[in-house]
Amino acid sequence: MASYIYHNGDTNTYFGFSSNDNFKIVAGGKNYLHAHDNGSLFLYGGNGQALTLDTSQNATFAGELTVGSHVNMGDGDRIKLGDNSDFMIYHDGADTKLSNVTGSLQFHQNVTDSDIVFLCDNGSGGTTAYLTLDGSA
């Protein structure tokens, strides 16, 4: 049996439990939160479903993800890009890796007369440019 608390004088704004123990928040007739009894959670925005958290602790965002500070990930955790995780960035505890499994790996420098510089520890407490691709040549 559904049990909701309604905004006074407004049947389009309410929160509570549906008959199958799902919790939801509705404002102005639009869903804003829906928590299922199976552990899934859905958040809605002005254009529909914005975030899904499933029972495997996976999150799916409908739009862009903006982070205000940092993304902290543990050793072995990967940033996967492409439909088949074709490109990955990760740190395995000892080394940092870029892994590409399809097509060419391309670096684009789009600033006029600017270089691409690869630097490494110089053995004396600093870094040295060991490879420079001269963009002004």
PDB file of N, CA and C in Angstrom, residues 117-123 127-132:
ATOM      1  N   VAL A 117      57.271  18.747 -24.683  1.00  0.00           N
ATOM      2  CA  VAL A 117      58.513  18.499 -23.961  1.00  0.00           C
ATOM      3  C   VAL A 117      58.329  17.302 -23.023  1.00  0.00           C
ATOM      4  N   PHE A 118      59.244  16.339 -23.108  1.00  0.00           N
ATOM      5  CA  PHE A 118      59.261  15.200 -22.197  1.00  0.00           C
ATOM      6  C   PHE A 118      60.390  15.433 -21.204  1.00  0.00           C
ATOM      7  N   LEU A 119      60.052  15.485 -19.916  1.00  0.00           N
ATOM      8  CA  LEU A 119      61.024  15.742 -18.866  1.00  0.00           C
ATOM      9  C   LEU A 119      61.169  14.513 -17.979  1.00  0.00           C
ATOM     10  N   CYS A 120      62.330  14.397 -17.370  1.00  0.00           N
ATOM     11  CA  CYS A 120      62.597  13.263 -16.486  1.00  0.00           C
ATOM     12  C   CYS A 120      63.537  13.729 -15.375  1.00  0.00           C
ATOM     13  N   ASP A 121      63.556  12.985 -14.275  1.00  0.00           N
ATOM     14  CA  ASP A 121      64.482  13.267 -13.188  1.00  0.00           C
ATOM     15  C   ASP A 121      65.914  13.243 -13.731  1.00  0.00           C
ATOM     16  N   ASN A 122      66.706  14.217 -13.321  1.00  0.00           N
ATOM     17  CA  ASN A 122      68.072  14.312 -13.851  1.00  0.00           C
ATOM     18  C   ASN A 122      69.127  13.701 -12.927  1.00  0.00           C
ATOM     19  N   GLY A 123      68.703  13.081 -11.851  1.00  0.00           N
ATOM     20  CA  GLY A 123      69.652  12.457 -10.922  1.00  0.00           C
ATOM     21  C   GLY A 123      70.269  13.419  -9.941  1.00  0.00           C
ATOM     22  N   THR A 127      64.639  18.225 -12.724  1.00  0.00           N
ATOM     23  CA  THR A 127      64.193  17.574 -13.951  1.00  0.00           C
ATOM     24  C   THR A 127      64.888  18.224 -15.144  1.00  0.00           C
ATOM     25  N   THR A 128      65.042  17.433 -16.192  1.00  0.00           N
ATOM     26  CA  THR A 128      65.680  17.903 -17.416  1.00  0.00           C
ATOM     27  C   THR A 128      64.816  17.501 -18.597  1.00  0.00           C
ATOM     28  N   ALA A 129      64.746  18.404 -19.579  1.00  0.00           N
ATOM     29  CA  ALA A 129      64.040  18.081 -20.821  1.00  0.00           C
ATOM     30  C   ALA A 129      64.925  17.159 -21.650  1.00  0.00           C
ATOM     31  N   TYR A 130      64.518  15.902 -21.803  1.00  0.00           N
ATOM     32  CA  TYR A 130      65.314  14.936 -22.564  1.00  0.00           C
ATOM     33  C   TYR A 130      64.846  14.814 -24.006  1.00  0.00           C
ATOM     34  N   LEU A 131      63.615  15.199 -24.265  1.00  0.00           N
ATOM     35  CA  LEU A 131      63.091  15.144 -25.631  1.00  0.00           C
ATOM     36  C   LEU A 131      62.177  16.340 -25.840  1.00  0.00           C
ATOM     37  N   THR A 132      62.472  17.153 -26.842  1.00  0.00           N
ATOM     38  CA  THR A 132      61.652  18.308 -27.173  1.00  0.00           C
ATOM     39  C   THR A 132      61.257  18.217 -28.629  1.00  0.00           C
TER      40      THR A 132
END
